[in-house]
CSV table of C-alpha atoms and ligand atoms in Angstrom, one decimal:
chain,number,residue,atom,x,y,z
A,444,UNK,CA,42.8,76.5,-33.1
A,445,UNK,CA,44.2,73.7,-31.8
A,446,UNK,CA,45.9,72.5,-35.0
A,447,UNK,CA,47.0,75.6,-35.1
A,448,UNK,CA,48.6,75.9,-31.9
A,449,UNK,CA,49.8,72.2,-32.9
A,450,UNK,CA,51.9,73.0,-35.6
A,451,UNK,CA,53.4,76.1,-33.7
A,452,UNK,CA,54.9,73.9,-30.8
A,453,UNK,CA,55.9,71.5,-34.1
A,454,UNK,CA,57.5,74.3,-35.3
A,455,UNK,CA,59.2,75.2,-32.2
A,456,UNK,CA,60.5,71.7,-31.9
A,457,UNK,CA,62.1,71.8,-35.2
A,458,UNK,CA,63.6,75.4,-34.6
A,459,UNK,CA,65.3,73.3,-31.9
A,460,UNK,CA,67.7,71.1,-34.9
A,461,UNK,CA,67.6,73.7,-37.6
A,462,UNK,CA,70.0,76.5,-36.5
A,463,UNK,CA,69.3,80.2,-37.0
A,464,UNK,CA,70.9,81.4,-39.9
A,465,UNK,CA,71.4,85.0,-38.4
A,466,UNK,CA,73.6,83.5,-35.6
A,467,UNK,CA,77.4,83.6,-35.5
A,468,UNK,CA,78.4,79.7,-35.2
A,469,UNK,CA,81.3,78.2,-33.9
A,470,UNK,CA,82.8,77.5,-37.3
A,471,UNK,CA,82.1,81.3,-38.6
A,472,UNK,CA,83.9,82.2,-35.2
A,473,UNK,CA,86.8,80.8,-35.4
A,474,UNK,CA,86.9,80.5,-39.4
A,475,UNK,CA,90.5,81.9,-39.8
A,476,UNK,CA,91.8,79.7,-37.7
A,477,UNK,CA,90.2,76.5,-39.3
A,478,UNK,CA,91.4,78.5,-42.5
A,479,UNK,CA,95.0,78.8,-41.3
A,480,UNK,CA,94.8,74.8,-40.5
A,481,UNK,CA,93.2,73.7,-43.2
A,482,UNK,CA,96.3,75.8,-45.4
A,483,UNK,CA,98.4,73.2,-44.3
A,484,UNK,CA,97.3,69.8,-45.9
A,485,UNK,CA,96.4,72.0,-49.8
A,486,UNK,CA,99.7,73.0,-49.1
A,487,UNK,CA,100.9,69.7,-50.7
A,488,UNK,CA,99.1,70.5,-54.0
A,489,UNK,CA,100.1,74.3,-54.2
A,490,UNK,CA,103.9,73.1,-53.9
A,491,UNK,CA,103.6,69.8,-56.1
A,492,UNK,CA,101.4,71.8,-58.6
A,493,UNK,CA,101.5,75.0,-58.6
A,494,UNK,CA,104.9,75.1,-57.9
A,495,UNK,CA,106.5,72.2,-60.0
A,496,UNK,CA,108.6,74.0,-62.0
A,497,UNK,CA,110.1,76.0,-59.1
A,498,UNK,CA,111.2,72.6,-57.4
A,499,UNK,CA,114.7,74.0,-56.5
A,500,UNK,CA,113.0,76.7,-54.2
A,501,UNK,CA,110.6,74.7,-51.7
A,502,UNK,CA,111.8,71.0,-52.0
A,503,UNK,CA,114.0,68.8,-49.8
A,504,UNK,CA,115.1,66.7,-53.1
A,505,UNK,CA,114.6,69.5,-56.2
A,506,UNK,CA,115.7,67.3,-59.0
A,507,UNK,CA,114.1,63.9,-57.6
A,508,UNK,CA,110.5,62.8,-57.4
A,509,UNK,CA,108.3,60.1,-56.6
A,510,UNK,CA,107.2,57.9,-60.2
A,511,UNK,CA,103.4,57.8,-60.4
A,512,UNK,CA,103.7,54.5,-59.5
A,513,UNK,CA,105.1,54.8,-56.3
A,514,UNK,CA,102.7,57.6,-55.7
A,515,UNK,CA,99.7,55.5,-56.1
A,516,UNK,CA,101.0,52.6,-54.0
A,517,UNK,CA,101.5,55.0,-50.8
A,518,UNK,CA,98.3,56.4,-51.1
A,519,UNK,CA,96.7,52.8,-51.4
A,520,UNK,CA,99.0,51.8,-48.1
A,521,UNK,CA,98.9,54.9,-46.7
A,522,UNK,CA,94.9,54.9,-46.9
A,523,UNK,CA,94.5,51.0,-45.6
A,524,UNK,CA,97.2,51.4,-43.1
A,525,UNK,CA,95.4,54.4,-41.8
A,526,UNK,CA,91.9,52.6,-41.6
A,527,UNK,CA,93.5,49.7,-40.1
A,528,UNK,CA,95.1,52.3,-37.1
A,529,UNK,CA,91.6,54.4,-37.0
A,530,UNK,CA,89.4,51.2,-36.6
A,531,UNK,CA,91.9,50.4,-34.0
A,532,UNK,CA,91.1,53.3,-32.6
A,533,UNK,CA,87.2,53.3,-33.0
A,534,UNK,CA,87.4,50.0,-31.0
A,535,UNK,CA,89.4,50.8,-28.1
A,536,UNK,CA,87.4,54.4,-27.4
A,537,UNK,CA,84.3,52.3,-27.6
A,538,UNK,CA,85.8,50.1,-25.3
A,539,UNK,CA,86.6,52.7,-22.9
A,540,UNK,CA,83.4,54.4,-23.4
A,541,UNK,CA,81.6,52.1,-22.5
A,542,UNK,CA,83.4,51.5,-19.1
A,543,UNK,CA,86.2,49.4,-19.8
A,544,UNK,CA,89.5,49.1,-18.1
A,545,UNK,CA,91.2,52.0,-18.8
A,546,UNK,CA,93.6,54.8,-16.7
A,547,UNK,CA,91.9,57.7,-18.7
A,548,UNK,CA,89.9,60.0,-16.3
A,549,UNK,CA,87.6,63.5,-17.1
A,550,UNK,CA,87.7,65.6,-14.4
A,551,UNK,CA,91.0,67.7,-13.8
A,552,UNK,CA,89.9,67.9,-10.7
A,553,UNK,CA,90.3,64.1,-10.2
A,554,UNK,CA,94.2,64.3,-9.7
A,555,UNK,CA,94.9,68.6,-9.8
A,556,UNK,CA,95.8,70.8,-12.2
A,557,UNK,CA,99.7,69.9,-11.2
A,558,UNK,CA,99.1,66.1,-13.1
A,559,UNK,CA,97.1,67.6,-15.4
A,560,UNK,CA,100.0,69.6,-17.0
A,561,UNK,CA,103.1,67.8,-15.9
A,562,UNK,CA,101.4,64.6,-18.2
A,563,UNK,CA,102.0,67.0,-21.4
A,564,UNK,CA,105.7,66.5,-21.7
A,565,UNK,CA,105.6,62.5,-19.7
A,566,UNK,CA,102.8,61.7,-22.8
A,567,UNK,CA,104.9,63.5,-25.6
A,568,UNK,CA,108.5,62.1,-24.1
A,569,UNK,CA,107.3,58.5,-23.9
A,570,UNK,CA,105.8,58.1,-27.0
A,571,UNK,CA,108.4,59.9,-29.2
A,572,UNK,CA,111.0,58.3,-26.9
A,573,UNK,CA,109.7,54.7,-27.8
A,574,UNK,CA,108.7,55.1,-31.5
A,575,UNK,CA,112.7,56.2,-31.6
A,576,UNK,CA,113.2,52.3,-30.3
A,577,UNK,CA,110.7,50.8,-32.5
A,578,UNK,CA,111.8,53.0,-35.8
A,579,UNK,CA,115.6,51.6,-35.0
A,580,UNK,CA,114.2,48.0,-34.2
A,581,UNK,CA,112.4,48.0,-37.2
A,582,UNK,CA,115.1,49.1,-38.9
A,583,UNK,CA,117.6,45.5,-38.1
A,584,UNK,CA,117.6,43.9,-41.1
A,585,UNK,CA,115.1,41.1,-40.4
A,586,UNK,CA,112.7,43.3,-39.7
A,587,UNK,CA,113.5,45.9,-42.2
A,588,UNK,CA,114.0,44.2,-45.2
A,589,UNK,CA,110.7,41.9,-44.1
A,590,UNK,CA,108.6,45.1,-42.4
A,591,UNK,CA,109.7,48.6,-42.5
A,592,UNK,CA,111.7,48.4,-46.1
A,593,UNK,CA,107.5,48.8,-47.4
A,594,UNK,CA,107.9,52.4,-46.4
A,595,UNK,CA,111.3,52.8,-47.2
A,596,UNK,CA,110.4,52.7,-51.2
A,597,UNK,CA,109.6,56.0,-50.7
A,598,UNK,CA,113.1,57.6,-51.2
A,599,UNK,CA,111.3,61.1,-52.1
A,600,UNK,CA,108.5,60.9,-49.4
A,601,UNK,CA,105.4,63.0,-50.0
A,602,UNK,CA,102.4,64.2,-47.2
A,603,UNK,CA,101.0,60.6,-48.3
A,604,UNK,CA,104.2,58.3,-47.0
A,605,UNK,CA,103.1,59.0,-43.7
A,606,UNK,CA,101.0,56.6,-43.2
A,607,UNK,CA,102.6,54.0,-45.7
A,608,UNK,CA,103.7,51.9,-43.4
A,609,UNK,CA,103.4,48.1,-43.3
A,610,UNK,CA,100.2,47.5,-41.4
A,611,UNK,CA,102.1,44.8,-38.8
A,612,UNK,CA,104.2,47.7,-37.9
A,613,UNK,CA,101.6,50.4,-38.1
A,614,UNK,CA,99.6,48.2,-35.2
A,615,UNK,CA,102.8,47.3,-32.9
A,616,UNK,CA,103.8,51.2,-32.9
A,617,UNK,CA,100.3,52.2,-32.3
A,618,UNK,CA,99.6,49.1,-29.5
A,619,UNK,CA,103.1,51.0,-27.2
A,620,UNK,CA,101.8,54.3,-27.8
A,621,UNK,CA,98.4,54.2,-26.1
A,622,UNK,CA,99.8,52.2,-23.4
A,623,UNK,CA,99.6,55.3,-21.0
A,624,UNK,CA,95.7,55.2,-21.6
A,625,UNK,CA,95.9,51.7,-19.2
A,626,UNK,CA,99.1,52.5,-17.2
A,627,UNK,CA,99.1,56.4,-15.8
A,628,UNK,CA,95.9,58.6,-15.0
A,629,UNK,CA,95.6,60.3,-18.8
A,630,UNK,CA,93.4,63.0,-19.2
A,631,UNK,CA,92.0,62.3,-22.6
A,632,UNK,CA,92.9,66.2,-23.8
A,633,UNK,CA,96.4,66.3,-23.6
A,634,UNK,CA,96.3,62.7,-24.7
A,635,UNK,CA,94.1,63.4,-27.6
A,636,UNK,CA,96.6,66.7,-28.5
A,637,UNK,CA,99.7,65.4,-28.8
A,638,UNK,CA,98.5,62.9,-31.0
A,639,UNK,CA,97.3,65.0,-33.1
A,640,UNK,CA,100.3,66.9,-33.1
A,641,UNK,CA,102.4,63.7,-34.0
A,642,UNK,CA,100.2,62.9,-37.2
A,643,UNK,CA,100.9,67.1,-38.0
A,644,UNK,CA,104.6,66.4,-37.8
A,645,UNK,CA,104.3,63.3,-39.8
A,646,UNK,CA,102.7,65.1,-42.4
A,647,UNK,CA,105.2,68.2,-42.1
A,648,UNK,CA,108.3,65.8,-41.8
A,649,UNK,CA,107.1,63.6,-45.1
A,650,UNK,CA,106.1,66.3,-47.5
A,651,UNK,CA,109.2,66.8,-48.8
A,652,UNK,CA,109.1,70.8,-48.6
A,653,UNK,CA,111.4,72.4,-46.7
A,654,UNK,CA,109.5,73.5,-43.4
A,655,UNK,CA,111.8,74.9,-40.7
A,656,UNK,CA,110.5,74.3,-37.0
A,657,UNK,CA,109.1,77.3,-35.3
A,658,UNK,CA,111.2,79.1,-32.1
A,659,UNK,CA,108.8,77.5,-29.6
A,660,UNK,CA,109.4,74.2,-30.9
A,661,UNK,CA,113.2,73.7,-29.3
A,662,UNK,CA,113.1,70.2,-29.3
A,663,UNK,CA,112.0,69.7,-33.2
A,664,UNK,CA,113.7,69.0,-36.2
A,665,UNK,CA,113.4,71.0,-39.7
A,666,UNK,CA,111.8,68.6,-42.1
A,667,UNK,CA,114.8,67.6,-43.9
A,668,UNK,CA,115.6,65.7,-40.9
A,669,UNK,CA,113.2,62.6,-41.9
A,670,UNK,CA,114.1,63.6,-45.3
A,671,UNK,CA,117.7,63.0,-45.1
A,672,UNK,CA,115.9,59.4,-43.3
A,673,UNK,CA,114.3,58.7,-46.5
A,674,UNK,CA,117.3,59.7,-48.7
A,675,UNK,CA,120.0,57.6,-46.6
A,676,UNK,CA,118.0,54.8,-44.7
A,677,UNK,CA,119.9,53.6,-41.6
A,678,UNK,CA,120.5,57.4,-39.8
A,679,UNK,CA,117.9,60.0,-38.2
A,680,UNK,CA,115.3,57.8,-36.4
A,681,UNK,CA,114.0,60.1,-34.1
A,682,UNK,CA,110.6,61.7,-34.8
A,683,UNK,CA,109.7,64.9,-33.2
A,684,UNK,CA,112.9,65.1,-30.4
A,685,UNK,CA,116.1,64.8,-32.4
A,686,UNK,CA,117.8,64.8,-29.6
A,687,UNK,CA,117.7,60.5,-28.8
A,688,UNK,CA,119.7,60.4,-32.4
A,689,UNK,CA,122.2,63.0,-30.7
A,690,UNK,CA,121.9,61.3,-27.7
A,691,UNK,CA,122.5,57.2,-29.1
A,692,UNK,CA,125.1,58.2,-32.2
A,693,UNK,CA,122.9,58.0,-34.8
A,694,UNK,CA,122.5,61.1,-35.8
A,695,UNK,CA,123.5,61.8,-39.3
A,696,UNK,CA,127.3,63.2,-39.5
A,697,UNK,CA,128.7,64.9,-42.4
A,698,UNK,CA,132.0,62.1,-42.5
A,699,UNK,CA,130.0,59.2,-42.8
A,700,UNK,CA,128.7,57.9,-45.4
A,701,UNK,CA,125.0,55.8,-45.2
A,702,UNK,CA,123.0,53.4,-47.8
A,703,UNK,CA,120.3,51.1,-47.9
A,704,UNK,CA,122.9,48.5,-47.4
A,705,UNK,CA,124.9,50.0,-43.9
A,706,UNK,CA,122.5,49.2,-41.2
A,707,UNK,CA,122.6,50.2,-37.9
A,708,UNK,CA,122.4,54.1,-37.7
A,709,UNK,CA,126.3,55.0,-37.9
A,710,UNK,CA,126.8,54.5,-41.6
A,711,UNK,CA,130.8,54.3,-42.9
A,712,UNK,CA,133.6,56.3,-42.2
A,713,UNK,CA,134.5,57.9,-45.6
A,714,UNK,CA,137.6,56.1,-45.6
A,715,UNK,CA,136.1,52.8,-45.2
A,716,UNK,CA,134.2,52.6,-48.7
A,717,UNK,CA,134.6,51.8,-52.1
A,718,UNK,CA,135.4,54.4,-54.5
A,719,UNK,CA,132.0,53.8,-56.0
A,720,UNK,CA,130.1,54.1,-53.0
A,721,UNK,CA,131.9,57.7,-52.0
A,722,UNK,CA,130.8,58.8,-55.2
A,723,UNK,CA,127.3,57.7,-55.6
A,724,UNK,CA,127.4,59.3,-52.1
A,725,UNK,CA,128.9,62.4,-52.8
A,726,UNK,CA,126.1,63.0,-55.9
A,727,UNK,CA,123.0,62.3,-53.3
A,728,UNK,CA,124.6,65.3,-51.3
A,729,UNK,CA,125.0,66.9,-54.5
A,730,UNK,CA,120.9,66.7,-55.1
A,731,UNK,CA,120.1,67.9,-51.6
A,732,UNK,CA,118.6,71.7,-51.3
A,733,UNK,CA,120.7,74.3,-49.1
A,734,UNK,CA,117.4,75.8,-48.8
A,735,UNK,CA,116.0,73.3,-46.2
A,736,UNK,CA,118.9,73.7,-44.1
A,737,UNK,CA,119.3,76.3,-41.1
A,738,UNK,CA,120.9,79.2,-43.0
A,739,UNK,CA,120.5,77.9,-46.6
A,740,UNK,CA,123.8,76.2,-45.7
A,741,UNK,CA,123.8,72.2,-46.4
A,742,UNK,CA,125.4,70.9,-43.5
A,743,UNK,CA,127.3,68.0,-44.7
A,744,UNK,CA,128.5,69.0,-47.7
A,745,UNK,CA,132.0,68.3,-48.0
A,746,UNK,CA,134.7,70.5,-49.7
A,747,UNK,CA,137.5,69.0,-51.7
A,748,UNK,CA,140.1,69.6,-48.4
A,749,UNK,CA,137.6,67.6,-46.3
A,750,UNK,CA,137.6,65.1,-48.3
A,751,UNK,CA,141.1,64.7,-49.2
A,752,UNK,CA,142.2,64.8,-44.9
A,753,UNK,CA,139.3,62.1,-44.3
A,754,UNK,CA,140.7,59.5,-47.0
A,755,UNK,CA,143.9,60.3,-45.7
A,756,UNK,CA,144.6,56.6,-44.2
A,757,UNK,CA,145.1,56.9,-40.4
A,758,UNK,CA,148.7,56.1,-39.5
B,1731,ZN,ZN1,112.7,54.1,-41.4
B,1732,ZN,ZN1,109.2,58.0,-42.9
Protein backbone atom coordinates (compact mmCIF):
# COMPACT_ATOMS: atom_id res chain seq x y z
CA UNK A 1 0.00 0.00 0.00
CA UNK A 2 2.36 2.34 0.55
CA UNK A 3 4.56 1.70 -2.49
CA UNK A 4 1.58 2.00 -4.08
CA UNK A 5 0.47 5.17 -2.97
CA UNK A 6 4.39 6.07 -3.60
CA UNK A 7 4.48 5.73 -7.11
CA UNK A 8 0.98 7.48 -7.48
CA UNK A 9 2.38 10.92 -5.98
CA UNK A 10 5.62 9.87 -8.39
CA UNK A 11 3.35 9.84 -10.98
CA UNK A 12 1.63 12.95 -10.14
CA UNK A 13 4.95 14.68 -10.04
CA UNK A 14 5.91 13.63 -13.43
CA UNK A 15 2.25 14.60 -14.83
CA UNK A 16 3.57 17.98 -13.63
CA UNK A 17 6.66 18.08 -16.77
CA UNK A 18 4.91 15.87 -19.27
CA UNK A 19 2.07 17.82 -20.74
CA UNK A 20 -1.41 16.45 -21.47
CA UNK A 21 -1.66 15.52 -24.91
CA UNK A 22 -5.53 16.27 -25.01
CA UNK A 23 -4.79 19.96 -24.21
CA UNK A 24 -4.75 22.78 -26.72
CA UNK A 25 -1.13 24.38 -26.26
CA UNK A 26 0.09 27.60 -26.93
CA UNK A 27 1.83 26.61 -30.18
CA UNK A 28 -1.55 24.67 -31.52
CA UNK A 29 -3.30 28.07 -30.54
CA UNK A 30 -1.72 30.24 -32.32
CA UNK A 31 -0.38 27.82 -35.12
CA UNK A 32 -1.48 29.98 -38.16
CA UNK A 33 0.13 32.64 -37.04
CA UNK A 34 3.60 30.96 -36.31
CA UNK A 35 2.67 29.41 -39.90
CA UNK A 36 2.10 32.82 -41.50
CA UNK A 37 5.71 33.79 -39.87
CA UNK A 38 7.53 31.06 -40.42
CA UNK A 39 6.20 31.52 -44.53
CA UNK A 40 8.44 34.21 -44.56
CA UNK A 41 12.17 32.96 -44.11
CA UNK A 42 11.12 29.37 -46.81
CA UNK A 43 10.05 32.05 -48.78
CA UNK A 44 13.78 32.48 -49.97
CA UNK A 45 13.80 28.85 -51.18
CA UNK A 46 10.28 28.86 -52.93
CA UNK A 47 11.47 32.08 -54.99
CA UNK A 48 15.29 30.97 -55.56
CA UNK A 49 13.96 27.37 -56.30
CA UNK A 50 10.91 26.88 -57.06
CA UNK A 51 10.79 29.78 -58.94
CA UNK A 52 14.22 30.16 -60.80
CA UNK A 53 13.07 30.03 -64.05
CA UNK A 54 10.40 32.71 -63.56
CA UNK A 55 13.24 35.24 -62.22
CA UNK A 56 11.79 38.17 -64.27
CA UNK A 57 8.50 37.95 -62.12
CA UNK A 58 9.62 38.16 -58.41
CA UNK A 59 13.26 39.46 -58.50
CA UNK A 60 14.82 42.92 -57.93
CA UNK A 61 17.79 41.88 -60.52
CA UNK A 62 16.03 38.99 -63.03
CA UNK A 63 18.93 38.36 -65.19
CA UNK A 64 21.71 38.65 -62.29
CA UNK A 65 22.63 36.35 -59.48
CA UNK A 66 24.91 35.60 -56.82
CA UNK A 67 27.96 32.82 -58.10
CA UNK A 68 27.96 29.94 -55.66
CA UNK A 69 30.92 31.25 -54.46
CA UNK A 70 29.74 34.33 -53.19
CA UNK A 71 26.80 32.49 -51.80
CA UNK A 72 28.77 30.38 -49.54
CA UNK A 73 31.10 33.18 -48.28
CA UNK A 74 27.87 35.27 -46.98
CA UNK A 75 26.48 32.47 -45.37
CA UNK A 76 29.96 31.68 -43.62
CA UNK A 77 30.07 35.69 -42.69
CA UNK A 78 26.68 36.06 -42.33
CA UNK A 79 26.62 32.95 -39.78
CA UNK A 80 29.97 34.18 -37.71
CA UNK A 81 28.94 37.77 -37.85
CA UNK A 82 25.63 36.77 -36.39
CA UNK A 83 27.22 34.59 -33.54
CA UNK A 84 29.58 37.25 -32.86
CA UNK A 85 26.38 39.93 -32.43
CA UNK A 86 24.14 37.13 -30.49
CA UNK A 87 27.05 36.26 -27.92
CA UNK A 88 27.20 39.93 -27.65
CA UNK A 89 24.00 39.82 -26.86
CA UNK A 90 23.95 36.65 -24.41
CA UNK A 91 26.56 38.64 -22.39
CA UNK A 92 24.97 41.86 -21.95
CA UNK A 93 21.33 40.26 -20.96
CA UNK A 94 23.21 38.21 -18.53
CA UNK A 95 24.75 41.17 -17.35
CA UNK A 96 21.57 42.92 -16.82
CA UNK A 97 20.00 40.01 -15.44
CA UNK A 98 21.91 39.56 -13.04
CA UNK A 99 21.54 43.19 -11.76
CA UNK A 100 23.91 45.21 -13.64
CA UNK A 101 23.77 48.85 -14.62
CA UNK A 102 21.32 49.11 -16.93
CA UNK A 103 18.08 51.77 -17.75
CA UNK A 104 15.82 48.80 -18.69
CA UNK A 105 12.86 48.52 -16.15
CA UNK A 106 9.70 45.68 -16.00
CA UNK A 107 6.86 47.19 -14.66
CA UNK A 108 4.84 49.63 -16.95
CA UNK A 109 3.75 50.81 -14.08
CA UNK A 110 7.21 52.09 -13.10
CA UNK A 111 7.06 55.26 -15.48
CA UNK A 112 3.01 55.08 -16.98
CA UNK A 113 1.55 53.75 -19.79
CA UNK A 114 2.35 57.43 -21.49
CA UNK A 115 6.43 56.39 -21.57
CA UNK A 116 5.59 53.14 -22.13
CA UNK A 117 4.27 53.90 -25.63
CA UNK A 118 5.74 57.18 -26.59
CA UNK A 119 9.43 54.95 -26.27
CA UNK A 120 8.11 52.86 -29.52
CA UNK A 121 8.79 55.59 -32.09
CA UNK A 122 12.03 57.38 -29.70
CA UNK A 123 13.58 53.46 -29.80
CA UNK A 124 12.75 52.92 -33.58
CA UNK A 125 13.77 56.75 -34.65
CA UNK A 126 17.11 56.59 -32.83
CA UNK A 127 18.35 53.55 -33.92
CA UNK A 128 17.36 53.69 -37.64
CA UNK A 129 18.34 57.38 -37.43
CA UNK A 130 21.95 56.38 -36.32
CA UNK A 131 22.56 53.14 -38.33
CA UNK A 132 21.71 55.91 -41.29
CA UNK A 133 25.09 57.74 -39.89
CA UNK A 134 27.05 54.69 -39.39
CA UNK A 135 25.93 53.02 -42.93
CA UNK A 136 27.18 56.62 -44.63
CA UNK A 137 30.35 56.62 -42.27
CA UNK A 138 31.16 53.39 -43.13
CA UNK A 139 30.67 54.06 -46.48
CA UNK A 140 34.00 56.96 -46.72
CA UNK A 141 36.39 55.36 -48.46
CA UNK A 142 38.73 54.40 -45.62
CA UNK A 143 36.37 52.75 -44.00
CA UNK A 144 34.63 51.26 -46.94
CA UNK A 145 37.07 49.94 -48.90
CA UNK A 146 38.84 48.57 -45.45
CA UNK A 147 35.25 47.58 -43.56
CA UNK A 148 32.02 47.77 -45.19
CA UNK A 149 33.22 46.91 -49.03
CA UNK A 150 33.06 42.93 -47.21
CA UNK A 151 29.33 43.26 -47.63
CA UNK A 152 29.32 45.17 -50.54
CA UNK A 153 30.54 41.93 -52.72
CA UNK A 154 27.18 41.20 -52.61
CA UNK A 155 25.95 43.11 -55.69
CA UNK A 156 22.73 40.64 -55.94
CA UNK A 157 22.08 40.40 -52.06
CA UNK A 158 20.08 37.33 -50.90
CA UNK A 159 18.10 36.79 -47.21
CA UNK A 160 21.80 35.60 -46.23
CA UNK A 161 23.72 39.22 -46.90
CA UNK A 162 22.07 40.45 -44.08
CA UNK A 163 24.16 39.61 -41.72
CA UNK A 164 27.45 39.64 -43.90
CA UNK A 165 28.82 42.27 -42.59
CA UNK A 166 32.40 42.71 -41.35
CA UNK A 167 32.33 41.70 -37.72
CA UNK A 168 34.22 45.28 -36.58
CA UNK A 169 31.34 46.90 -38.07
CA UNK A 170 28.69 44.46 -37.05
CA UNK A 171 29.94 45.21 -33.18
CA UNK A 172 30.20 49.22 -33.47
CA UNK A 173 26.53 49.31 -35.04
CA UNK A 174 25.29 47.01 -32.55
CA UNK A 175 27.39 48.78 -29.37
CA UNK A 176 25.04 52.53 -30.56
CA UNK A 177 22.04 50.68 -30.88
CA UNK A 178 21.48 49.32 -27.38
CA UNK A 179 22.71 52.38 -26.00
CA UNK A 180 19.07 53.30 -24.93
CA UNK A 181 19.16 50.12 -22.66
CA UNK A 182 21.89 52.40 -20.33
CA UNK A 183 20.71 55.94 -21.24
CA UNK A 184 16.51 56.22 -21.14
CA UNK A 185 14.02 53.98 -18.97
CA UNK A 186 13.48 51.05 -21.83
CA UNK A 187 10.95 48.71 -21.22
CA UNK A 188 12.52 45.52 -22.53
CA UNK A 189 9.22 44.77 -24.90
CA UNK A 190 9.13 47.47 -27.13
CA UNK A 191 12.94 47.25 -27.00
CA UNK A 192 12.98 43.65 -27.69
CA UNK A 193 10.12 44.30 -30.78
CA UNK A 194 11.59 46.66 -32.78
CA UNK A 195 14.61 44.72 -32.94
CA UNK A 196 13.15 42.13 -34.05
CA UNK A 197 11.41 43.96 -36.55
CA UNK A 198 14.76 45.50 -37.86
CA UNK A 199 16.38 41.92 -38.41
CA UNK A 200 12.66 41.18 -40.42
CA UNK A 201 13.33 44.23 -42.63
CA UNK A 202 16.92 43.17 -43.06
CA UNK A 203 15.82 40.01 -44.29
CA UNK A 204 12.93 41.50 -46.42
CA UNK A 205 15.18 44.38 -47.76
CA UNK A 206 18.22 41.75 -48.77
CA UNK A 207 16.26 39.00 -50.39
CA UNK A 208 16.30 40.38 -53.53
CA UNK A 209 12.43 39.73 -54.20
CA UNK A 210 10.45 42.43 -54.85
CA UNK A 211 8.37 42.98 -51.48
CA UNK A 212 6.29 46.22 -51.53
CA UNK A 213 5.84 47.79 -47.87
CA UNK A 214 2.42 47.36 -46.44
CA UNK A 215 -0.15 50.70 -46.06
CA UNK A 216 0.60 50.89 -42.31
CA UNK A 217 4.13 50.95 -42.84
CA UNK A 218 4.27 54.93 -44.18
CA UNK A 219 7.68 55.39 -43.29
CA UNK A 220 9.18 52.10 -45.20
CA UNK A 221 10.82 51.50 -48.24
CA UNK A 222 9.86 48.71 -50.94
CA UNK A 223 12.76 46.32 -50.94
CA UNK A 224 14.33 47.52 -54.06
CA UNK A 225 15.30 50.42 -52.04
CA UNK A 226 18.51 48.50 -50.42
CA UNK A 227 18.54 46.73 -53.58
CA UNK A 228 19.23 49.60 -55.75
CA UNK A 229 22.03 50.09 -52.46
CA UNK A 230 23.64 46.87 -53.43
CA UNK A 231 23.40 47.54 -57.21
CA UNK A 232 24.90 51.30 -57.11
CA UNK A 233 26.97 51.47 -53.73
CA UNK A 234 27.32 55.11 -52.59
CA UNK A 235 23.22 56.09 -52.68
CA UNK A 236 20.11 54.79 -50.38
CA UNK A 237 21.68 54.44 -46.87
CA UNK A 238 18.76 54.53 -44.90
CA UNK A 239 17.21 51.36 -43.46
CA UNK A 240 13.71 51.22 -42.47
CA UNK A 241 12.81 55.37 -42.78
CA UNK A 242 13.80 56.50 -46.22
CA UNK A 243 13.08 59.62 -45.40
CA UNK A 244 16.97 60.69 -43.77
CA UNK A 245 18.23 59.84 -47.66
CA UNK A 246 15.34 62.41 -48.73
CA UNK A 247 16.04 64.40 -46.05
CA UNK A 248 20.41 64.61 -46.43
CA UNK A 249 20.38 64.35 -50.58
CA UNK A 250 21.23 61.03 -50.88
CA UNK A 251 18.59 59.56 -52.09
CA UNK A 252 18.95 57.88 -55.37
CA UNK A 253 17.83 60.41 -58.36
CA UNK A 254 17.00 59.22 -61.79
CA UNK A 255 19.89 62.04 -63.32
CA UNK A 256 22.66 60.82 -61.58
CA UNK A 257 24.64 58.43 -62.22
CA UNK A 258 26.40 56.19 -59.08
CA UNK A 259 29.40 53.31 -58.98
CA UNK A 260 31.50 51.70 -56.67
CA UNK A 261 33.99 54.36 -57.45
CA UNK A 262 31.64 57.86 -56.72
CA UNK A 263 31.52 57.98 -53.05
CA UNK A 264 29.64 60.13 -51.03
CA UNK A 265 25.81 59.38 -51.69
CA UNK A 266 25.13 62.01 -54.68
CA UNK A 267 26.66 60.02 -57.43
CA UNK A 268 27.39 62.16 -61.02
CA UNK A 269 25.45 64.37 -62.92
CA UNK A 270 24.91 62.56 -66.30
CA UNK A 271 26.68 65.11 -67.97
CA UNK A 272 29.73 64.81 -65.85
CA UNK A 273 30.78 61.18 -66.98
CA UNK A 274 32.61 59.39 -69.47
CA UNK A 275 30.80 57.92 -72.28
CA UNK A 276 31.63 54.59 -70.88
CA UNK A 277 30.48 55.11 -67.58
CA UNK A 278 26.82 56.46 -68.99
CA UNK A 279 26.63 53.42 -70.71
CA UNK A 280 27.64 50.70 -68.38
CA UNK A 281 25.12 52.77 -66.35
CA UNK A 282 22.42 52.95 -68.63
CA UNK A 283 22.55 48.70 -69.01
CA UNK A 284 22.43 48.24 -64.93
CA UNK A 285 18.99 50.27 -65.30
CA UNK A 286 18.42 48.20 -68.16
CA UNK A 287 18.64 44.81 -65.78
CA UNK A 288 16.46 46.32 -63.10
CA UNK A 289 12.62 44.80 -62.80
CA UNK A 290 9.65 47.34 -63.20
CA UNK A 291 8.01 44.88 -61.11
CA UNK A 292 9.62 45.99 -57.83
CA UNK A 293 8.75 49.43 -58.32
CA UNK A 294 5.39 51.29 -57.17
CA UNK A 295 3.22 50.67 -60.25
CA UNK A 296 5.46 48.30 -62.19
CA UNK A 297 6.95 51.59 -63.39
CA UNK A 298 10.99 51.74 -62.97
CA UNK A 299 11.47 55.01 -61.71
CA UNK A 300 14.70 56.10 -63.13
CA UNK A 301 14.61 54.87 -66.30
CA UNK A 302 15.48 57.43 -68.67
CA UNK A 303 13.94 57.98 -72.20
CA UNK A 304 16.12 58.96 -75.17
CA UNK A 305 14.62 62.95 -74.72
CA UNK A 306 15.90 62.81 -71.10
CA UNK A 307 18.88 61.85 -71.89
CA UNK A 308 19.60 63.98 -74.82
CA UNK A 309 18.39 67.54 -72.57
CA UNK A 310 20.69 66.24 -69.54
CA UNK A 311 23.94 65.92 -71.76
CA UNK A 312 23.00 68.99 -73.22
CA UNK A 313 26.10 71.16 -71.78
CA UNK A 314 24.81 73.89 -69.51
CA UNK A 315 25.45 77.35 -71.15
ZN1 LIG B 1 26.46 49.89 -47.74
ZN1 LIG C 1 23.01 45.62 -47.36
Amino acid sequence: MGNHKKKRSQNGNLNRWIPDPMAVTWTEKYSDTINNFWKILPSTWYFYVRRRDRAEEWKCQPKKWLSPELERHEIILGSLTLFLNASTSALLACYIANGGYSTVYYNVADYGWLWFFLQWPVIFIYQDYVTYWMHRIYHTPFLYRNFHKLHHKYKQPTAFSVTAIHPVEALHIQLMDILPLFIIPTHWFPFYVVALYTYYHGIIDHSGVNFKAYWWQPWQPDAIFHDNHHQYFHVNFAFNIDYWDKLHGTYRRKDRVYTEDIFYGKGKRIDEVSAEELKADLKERESENPLAYRDNKMEFKLSNRELKAMKRPKK
